[in-house]
mmCIF file of C-alpha atoms in Angstrom:
data_model
loop_
_atom_site.group_PDB
_atom_site.id
_atom_site.type_symbol
_atom_site.label_atom_id
_atom_site.label_comp_id
_atom_site.label_asym_id
_atom_site.label_seq_id
_atom_site.Cartn_x
_atom_site.Cartn_y
_atom_site.Cartn_z
ATOM 1 C CA UNK I 1 119.670 83.850 85.121
ATOM 2 C CA UNK I 2 118.046 85.782 87.965
ATOM 3 C CA UNK I 3 119.513 85.141 91.421
ATOM 4 C CA UNK I 4 117.507 83.431 94.196
ATOM 5 C CA UNK I 5 115.782 85.823 96.622
ATOM 6 C CA UNK I 6 115.132 85.315 100.330
ATOM 7 C CA UNK I 7 112.339 87.885 100.710
ATOM 8 C CA UNK I 8 109.632 89.024 98.313
ATOM 9 C CA UNK I 9 110.292 92.712 98.959
ATOM 10 C CA UNK I 10 113.605 94.550 98.755
ATOM 11 C CA UNK I 11 113.836 97.875 100.583
ATOM 12 C CA UNK I 12 117.001 99.846 99.916
ATOM 13 C CA UNK I 13 117.762 103.002 101.907
ATOM 14 C CA UNK I 14 120.703 105.340 101.368
ATOM 15 C CA UNK I 15 123.030 105.988 104.290
ATOM 16 C CA UNK I 16 121.430 109.385 104.890
ATOM 17 C CA UNK I 17 118.121 107.660 105.650
ATOM 18 C CA UNK I 18 119.624 104.785 107.629
ATOM 19 C CA UNK I 19 121.560 106.954 110.079
ATOM 20 C CA UNK I 20 124.906 107.242 108.307
ATOM 21 C CA UNK I 21 126.794 110.469 107.719
ATOM 22 C CA UNK I 22 126.039 112.180 104.394
ATOM 23 C CA UNK I 23 126.538 115.887 103.730
ATOM 24 C CA UNK I 24 123.741 115.981 101.154
ATOM 25 C CA UNK I 25 121.084 114.235 103.263
ATOM 26 C CA UNK I 26 118.136 116.186 104.610
ATOM 27 C CA UNK I 27 116.980 115.305 108.138
ATOM 28 C CA UNK I 28 114.936 112.145 107.663
ATOM 29 C CA UNK I 29 112.797 109.647 109.533
ATOM 30 C CA UNK I 30 115.002 106.582 109.924
ATOM 31 C CA UNK I 31 111.955 104.469 110.819
ATOM 32 C CA UNK I 32 110.522 104.836 107.300
ATOM 33 C CA UNK I 33 112.167 101.716 105.775
ATOM 34 C CA UNK I 34 110.825 99.512 108.572
ATOM 35 C CA UNK I 35 107.381 101.129 108.256
ATOM 36 C CA UNK I 36 107.430 100.377 104.513
ATOM 37 C CA UNK I 37 108.321 96.747 105.200
ATOM 38 C CA UNK I 38 105.417 96.446 107.639
ATOM 39 C CA UNK I 39 102.940 97.983 105.178
ATOM 40 C CA UNK I 40 104.068 95.624 102.408
ATOM 41 C CA UNK I 41 103.596 92.661 104.757
ATOM 42 C CA UNK I 42 100.074 93.857 105.587
ATOM 43 C CA UNK I 43 99.086 93.887 101.906
ATOM 44 C CA UNK I 44 99.687 90.136 101.695
ATOM 45 C CA UNK I 45 102.211 90.564 98.887
ATOM 46 C CA UNK I 46 104.526 87.799 100.106
ATOM 47 C CA UNK I 47 101.855 85.110 100.150
ATOM 48 C CA UNK I 48 100.423 86.337 96.866
ATOM 49 C CA UNK I 49 103.619 86.304 94.799
ATOM 50 C CA UNK I 50 104.636 82.885 96.121
ATOM 51 C CA UNK I 51 101.368 81.439 94.788
ATOM 52 C CA UNK I 52 101.947 83.030 91.373
ATOM 53 C CA UNK I 53 105.341 81.517 90.609
ATOM 54 C CA UNK I 54 106.599 78.028 89.967
ATOM 55 C CA UNK I 55 109.932 77.114 91.471
ATOM 56 C CA UNK I 56 111.990 79.243 93.856
ATOM 57 C CA UNK I 57 111.525 82.944 94.521
ATOM 58 C CA UNK I 58 113.974 84.854 92.314
ATOM 59 C CA UNK I 59 115.320 88.398 92.362
ATOM 60 C CA UNK I 60 113.090 89.572 89.510
ATOM 61 C CA UNK I 61 110.005 88.474 91.492
ATOM 62 C CA UNK I 62 110.792 90.857 94.362
ATOM 63 C CA UNK I 63 109.012 94.202 94.718
ATOM 64 C CA UNK I 64 111.685 96.870 95.057
ATOM 65 C CA UNK I 65 111.353 100.080 97.069
ATOM 66 C CA UNK I 66 114.223 102.579 97.322
ATOM 67 C CA UNK I 67 114.387 105.450 99.808
ATOM 68 C CA UNK I 68 116.743 108.418 99.343
ATOM 69 C CA UNK I 69 117.497 111.339 101.666
ATOM 70 C CA UNK I 70 118.193 113.731 98.776
ATOM 71 C CA UNK I 71 117.724 113.976 94.990
ATOM 72 C CA UNK I 72 121.190 112.496 94.357
ATOM 73 C CA UNK I 73 119.411 109.169 94.811
ATOM 74 C CA UNK I 74 122.267 106.912 95.917
ATOM 75 C CA UNK I 75 119.725 104.149 96.618
ATOM 76 C CA UNK I 76 118.674 104.422 92.934
ATOM 77 C CA UNK I 77 114.976 105.256 93.404
ATOM 78 C CA UNK I 78 114.417 105.865 89.688
ATOM 79 C CA UNK I 79 114.998 102.209 88.812
ATOM 80 C CA UNK I 80 112.972 100.759 91.704
ATOM 81 C CA UNK I 81 109.308 99.765 91.502
ATOM 82 C CA UNK I 82 108.661 102.633 93.913
ATOM 83 C CA UNK I 83 111.169 105.339 94.799
ATOM 84 C CA UNK I 84 110.835 107.663 97.788
ATOM 85 C CA UNK I 85 112.952 110.839 97.741
ATOM 86 C CA UNK I 86 113.232 113.349 100.596
ATOM 87 C CA UNK I 87 112.035 116.801 99.488
ATOM 88 C CA UNK I 88 111.483 120.368 100.668
ATOM 89 C CA UNK I 89 109.810 122.946 98.434
ATOM 90 C CA UNK I 90 111.317 126.410 98.962
ATOM 91 C CA UNK I 91 109.406 129.606 99.596
ATOM 92 C CA UNK I 92 110.867 133.075 100.162
ATOM 93 C CA UNK I 93 110.361 135.103 103.339
ATOM 94 C CA UNK I 94 110.735 138.427 101.532
ATOM 95 C CA UNK I 95 111.022 140.554 104.671
ATOM 96 C CA UNK I 96 114.132 138.634 105.746
ATOM 97 C CA UNK I 97 115.923 138.517 102.374
ATOM 98 C CA UNK I 98 119.080 140.672 102.102
ATOM 99 C CA UNK I 99 119.392 140.179 98.313
ATOM 100 C CA UNK I 100 122.863 138.668 98.746
ATOM 101 C CA UNK I 101 122.405 136.270 95.805
ATOM 102 C CA UNK I 102 124.010 133.291 97.551
ATOM 103 C CA UNK I 103 121.033 130.979 96.957
ATOM 104 C CA UNK I 104 121.241 131.394 93.187
ATOM 105 C CA UNK I 105 124.990 130.827 93.124
ATOM 106 C CA UNK I 106 124.852 127.563 95.062
ATOM 107 C CA UNK I 107 121.709 126.040 93.516
ATOM 108 C CA UNK I 108 122.868 122.823 91.766
ATOM 109 C CA UNK I 109 119.907 122.917 89.391
ATOM 110 C CA UNK I 110 119.988 126.581 88.292
ATOM 111 C CA UNK I 111 116.418 126.888 89.545
ATOM 112 C CA UNK I 112 116.752 130.356 91.102
ATOM 113 C CA UNK I 113 116.568 133.628 89.172
ATOM 114 C CA UNK I 114 116.066 137.170 90.470
ATOM 115 C CA UNK I 115 113.442 139.874 90.198
ATOM 116 C CA UNK I 116 114.707 143.215 91.525
ATOM 117 C CA UNK I 117 117.163 141.320 93.721
ATOM 118 C CA UNK I 118 114.642 138.886 95.181
ATOM 119 C CA UNK I 119 115.043 135.177 94.407
ATOM 120 C CA UNK I 120 112.380 133.543 92.248
ATOM 121 C CA UNK I 121 112.139 129.748 92.347
ATOM 122 C CA UNK I 122 111.496 127.754 89.180
ATOM 123 C CA UNK I 123 109.562 124.912 90.792
ATOM 124 C CA UNK I 124 109.685 122.809 87.630
ATOM 125 C CA UNK I 125 113.478 122.953 87.592
ATOM 126 C CA UNK I 126 113.884 122.772 91.382
ATOM 127 C CA UNK I 127 114.766 119.320 92.768
ATOM 128 C CA UNK I 128 113.580 120.248 96.286
ATOM 129 C CA UNK I 129 116.975 119.434 97.808
ATOM 130 C CA UNK I 130 116.759 122.053 100.585
ATOM 131 C CA UNK I 131 120.279 123.402 99.998
ATOM 132 C CA UNK I 132 119.132 127.013 99.579
ATOM 133 C CA UNK I 133 117.288 126.843 102.919
ATOM 134 C CA UNK I 134 120.298 125.364 104.672
ATOM 135 C CA UNK I 135 122.806 127.897 103.312
ATOM 136 C CA UNK I 136 120.777 131.132 103.423
ATOM 137 C CA UNK I 137 122.560 133.337 106.008
ATOM 138 C CA UNK I 138 119.361 135.260 106.791
ATOM 139 C CA UNK I 139 117.114 132.177 107.064
ATOM 140 C CA UNK I 140 114.954 133.880 104.441
ATOM 141 C CA UNK I 141 113.975 130.643 102.683
ATOM 142 C CA UNK I 142 111.688 128.129 104.342
ATOM 143 C CA UNK I 143 109.763 125.054 103.221
ATOM 144 C CA UNK I 144 106.212 125.471 101.950
ATOM 145 C CA UNK I 145 106.045 121.663 101.761
ATOM 146 C CA UNK I 146 108.253 119.197 103.622
ATOM 147 C CA UNK I 147 108.104 115.464 102.944
ATOM 148 C CA UNK I 148 108.861 113.066 100.117
ATOM 149 C CA UNK I 149 108.623 112.861 96.353
ATOM 150 C CA UNK I 150 107.322 109.549 95.000
ATOM 151 C CA UNK I 151 108.358 107.950 91.702
ATOM 152 C CA UNK I 152 106.720 104.846 90.252
ATOM 153 C CA UNK I 153 107.622 102.018 87.919
ATOM 154 C CA UNK I 154 111.372 102.114 87.440
ATOM 155 C CA UNK I 155 113.141 99.018 86.145
ATOM 156 C CA UNK I 156 116.227 97.746 84.382
ATOM 157 C CA UNK I 157 116.465 94.651 82.195
ATOM 158 C CA UNK I 158 115.839 94.249 78.488
ATOM 159 C CA UNK I 159 113.419 97.185 78.375
ATOM 160 C CA UNK I 160 114.663 99.650 81.024
ATOM 161 C CA UNK I 161 112.404 102.417 82.275
ATOM 162 C CA UNK I 162 113.009 105.368 84.583
ATOM 163 C CA UNK I 163 110.301 105.830 87.185
ATOM 164 C CA UNK I 164 107.442 108.287 86.610
ATOM 165 C CA UNK I 165 107.073 111.046 89.191
ATOM 166 C CA UNK I 166 103.809 111.254 91.085
ATOM 167 C CA UNK I 167 103.327 115.026 91.278
ATOM 168 C CA UNK I 168 103.457 116.544 94.741
ATOM 169 C CA UNK I 169 105.260 116.196 98.055
ATOM 170 C CA UNK I 170 103.823 113.667 100.489
ATOM 171 C CA UNK I 171 104.042 113.006 104.218
ATOM 172 C CA UNK I 172 105.061 109.633 105.661
ATOM 173 C CA UNK I 173 101.461 108.488 106.115
ATOM 174 C CA UNK I 174 100.611 109.313 102.498
ATOM 175 C CA UNK I 175 103.766 107.564 101.246
ATOM 176 C CA UNK I 176 102.808 104.380 103.085
ATOM 177 C CA UNK I 177 99.242 104.549 101.752
ATOM 178 C CA UNK I 178 100.524 105.042 98.183
ATOM 179 C CA UNK I 179 102.815 102.013 98.472
ATOM 180 C CA UNK I 180 99.982 99.849 99.797
ATOM 181 C CA UNK I 181 97.555 100.938 97.070
ATOM 182 C CA UNK I 182 100.158 100.356 94.355
ATOM 183 C CA UNK I 183 100.677 96.811 95.595
ATOM 184 C CA UNK I 184 96.944 96.098 95.836
ATOM 185 C CA UNK I 185 96.532 97.325 92.257
ATOM 186 C CA UNK I 186 99.525 95.315 91.056
ATOM 187 C CA UNK I 187 98.144 92.136 92.631
ATOM 188 C CA UNK I 188 94.723 92.706 91.048
ATOM 189 C CA UNK I 189 96.258 93.145 87.601
ATOM 190 C CA UNK I 190 99.053 90.601 87.957
ATOM 191 C CA UNK I 191 99.930 88.094 85.273
ATOM 192 C CA UNK I 192 103.131 86.077 84.794
ATOM 193 C CA UNK I 193 106.161 88.233 83.909
ATOM 194 C CA UNK I 194 104.254 91.516 84.379
ATOM 195 C CA UNK I 195 106.578 94.140 85.848
ATOM 196 C CA UNK I 196 105.139 97.019 87.849
ATOM 197 C CA UNK I 197 106.768 99.515 85.471
ATOM 198 C CA UNK I 198 104.908 97.969 82.543
ATOM 199 C CA UNK I 199 101.663 98.289 84.494
ATOM 200 C CA UNK I 200 102.371 101.974 85.166
ATOM 201 C CA UNK I 201 102.793 102.498 81.419
ATOM 202 C CA UNK I 202 99.784 100.452 80.327
ATOM 203 C CA UNK I 203 97.292 101.462 83.046
ATOM 204 C CA UNK I 204 98.547 104.905 84.046
ATOM 205 C CA UNK I 205 95.194 106.725 84.217
ATOM 206 C CA UNK I 206 93.523 103.887 86.088
ATOM 207 C CA UNK I 207 96.372 103.703 88.608
ATOM 208 C CA UNK I 208 96.306 107.471 89.176
ATOM 209 C CA UNK I 209 92.592 107.285 89.951
ATOM 210 C CA UNK I 210 93.259 104.522 92.472
ATOM 211 C CA UNK I 211 95.899 106.615 94.202
ATOM 212 C CA UNK I 212 93.719 109.685 94.797
ATOM 213 C CA UNK I 213 92.521 108.527 98.221
ATOM 214 C CA UNK I 214 96.021 107.455 99.262
ATOM 215 C CA UNK I 215 97.382 110.892 98.335
ATOM 216 C CA UNK I 216 94.723 112.502 100.531
ATOM 217 C CA UNK I 217 95.450 110.477 103.695
ATOM 218 C CA UNK I 218 95.731 112.761 106.728
ATOM 219 C CA UNK I 219 99.259 113.525 107.922
ATOM 220 C CA UNK I 220 100.115 113.134 111.606
ATOM 221 C CA UNK I 221 102.998 115.570 111.901
#
């Protein structure tokens, strides 16, 4: 049986996000988890879900958001309703590159090949972890995009589902807008026992249309 829950939202952040020491973590905004909590409160989710259930609030009623400071995902973003993963998309500064080949040797995802000595990034294979930027001795790799990946609809249980990636890299303001819009949509479509992951599967195109404005929210930084 599902365990009792105190709050209707569960926000899990890895230690790299929450200020702990982690050698894989990219520099991150440690205020993001609290900002997510505030946005969820503003949607009215807590009052809504409590009117939709009979009996006590249980763990499976909670909306789960996981925030990770790198693609290793220690906070398990791919099985949360919404997962937020720190990301930097690499781009080469060709004039600074010494053709040393270090970036390709250290890439955990084998996403770097070479053309006449210059690194070429396979952006489909690349996990946007930022390691090549950090380790390049010439500082010849920078970030063309710097923010967060967003994955939607992960869940465990009888019918487990890994979250679906929302293509792109998003700033904090866009992430918060996406979370809010997902919750508004979930509340509109809600029925007993409906999990957000099931909604992502069943109403994917409709949800993507709803998220277009959230994805276009202006970034402050």
